[in-house]
XYZ file of C-alpha atoms in Angstrom:
137
model
C 0.000 0.000 0.000
C 1.279 3.472 -0.815
C 2.158 5.998 1.847
C 0.856 8.797 -0.384
C -2.351 9.528 1.603
C -0.502 9.713 4.925
C 2.277 11.862 3.454
C -0.268 14.191 1.824
C -2.032 14.497 5.182
C 1.213 15.580 6.876
C 1.774 18.129 4.100
C -1.751 19.497 4.511
C -1.562 19.717 8.324
C 1.762 21.490 8.184
C 0.679 24.008 5.551
C -2.567 24.735 7.403
C -0.567 25.599 10.534
C 1.195 28.439 8.670
C -1.222 31.368 8.858
C 0.765 33.397 6.290
C 0.748 30.608 3.683
C -1.774 31.057 0.864
C -4.078 28.080 0.423
C -3.577 27.176 -3.232
C -4.488 23.490 -3.370
C -7.165 21.131 -2.158
C -6.386 17.980 -0.161
C -7.088 15.938 -3.325
C -4.556 18.030 -5.246
C -2.023 17.505 -2.431
C -2.550 13.754 -2.709
C -2.154 13.778 -6.492
C 1.052 15.811 -6.169
C 2.554 13.400 -3.628
C 1.381 10.256 -5.461
C 2.091 11.300 -9.054
C 5.044 13.677 -8.760
C 6.926 13.370 -5.487
C 6.974 9.624 -4.841
C 7.912 8.545 -8.397
C 10.592 11.217 -8.928
C 12.222 11.866 -5.568
C 13.803 9.934 -2.743
C 11.326 10.101 0.129
C 11.992 9.157 3.748
C 9.195 9.102 6.314
C 9.206 9.356 10.093
C 6.717 7.296 12.029
C 5.410 7.491 15.579
C 2.733 5.300 17.056
C 2.376 3.475 13.739
C 1.548 6.575 11.728
C 3.566 8.836 9.456
C 4.293 12.110 11.250
C 6.889 13.613 8.919
C 8.667 13.205 5.618
C 11.502 14.546 3.520
C 11.864 14.433 -0.276
C 15.173 14.979 -2.064
C 16.400 14.858 -5.646
C 19.924 15.442 -6.937
C 21.122 17.418 -3.925
C 17.951 19.464 -3.605
C 15.889 19.132 -0.454
C 12.488 19.785 -2.005
C 10.102 19.036 0.853
C 10.488 18.546 4.594
C 7.286 18.604 6.599
C 6.146 17.421 10.017
C 2.720 17.232 11.549
C 2.624 20.349 13.744
C 2.263 18.393 16.991
C 5.554 16.593 16.277
C 7.800 19.620 15.783
C 10.529 20.349 18.310
C 11.199 16.681 19.084
C 14.232 16.029 16.888
C 12.325 14.283 14.117
C 13.000 16.978 11.531
C 16.717 16.906 12.302
C 16.858 13.140 11.886
C 14.975 13.350 8.579
C 17.283 16.104 7.387
C 20.429 14.171 8.267
C 19.122 10.980 6.657
C 18.274 12.871 3.482
C 21.595 14.697 3.193
C 24.054 12.090 4.534
C 26.967 11.791 2.160
C 25.833 14.690 -0.012
C 28.647 16.988 -1.085
C 26.256 19.906 -1.181
C 22.604 20.248 -0.251
C 20.309 23.063 -1.371
C 16.795 24.125 -0.524
C 14.419 27.033 -0.747
C 12.585 28.298 2.309
C 10.011 31.049 2.553
C 11.415 34.137 4.241
C 8.306 34.318 6.439
C 8.959 30.843 7.840
C 11.128 31.950 10.762
C 10.959 28.578 12.516
C 12.119 26.653 9.459
C 14.859 29.172 8.806
C 16.203 28.784 12.357
C 16.010 24.994 11.952
C 18.022 24.949 8.721
C 20.585 27.411 10.056
C 21.053 25.268 13.196
C 21.782 22.362 10.866
C 24.540 24.150 8.991
C 22.645 25.683 6.079
C 23.594 29.218 5.077
C 21.499 31.735 3.163
C 23.065 32.273 -0.239
C 20.396 34.216 -2.152
C 17.125 36.018 -1.475
C 14.299 36.575 -3.943
C 10.967 38.363 -4.053
C 9.150 35.097 -4.813
C 8.484 35.564 -8.515
C 9.714 32.014 -9.213
C 7.547 30.160 -6.689
C 3.901 29.247 -6.996
C 2.916 31.058 -3.809
C 4.494 34.344 -4.891
C 6.163 34.691 -1.487
C 9.690 35.977 -0.858
C 12.096 33.094 -0.390
C 15.694 32.334 0.482
C 18.065 29.821 -1.076
C 19.988 27.846 1.541
C 23.080 25.755 0.863
C 25.155 23.439 2.995
C 28.470 22.000 1.928
C 29.191 18.421 3.026
């Protein structure tokens, strides 16, 4: 059985907890994105607690594309373990983070990522200012 529904649920819960994040997609669209785009094209690692998926990370060719946790599981080291599993052995890791996501920015900076470029958000679907982070292995 595919983990797509559980992963899409984590994505949805996390995005809904961000009051500044525009709501662009329905839960069904989230599921289709995870099932049809993320899982077939990226390396995905999940974190489980109590038999359910509570977080996930998706990477492709050195890019950390998605890292999300169910809001009630943040601050417990799960994100750090997912991040390390996803980037172990990588010479360089890159990711984009929204500038408004102060918690995520602190998290990535604690884990050795450094801001290397800022943009006004014209290249992302949400149209929100973002920051490019890089970490050299």
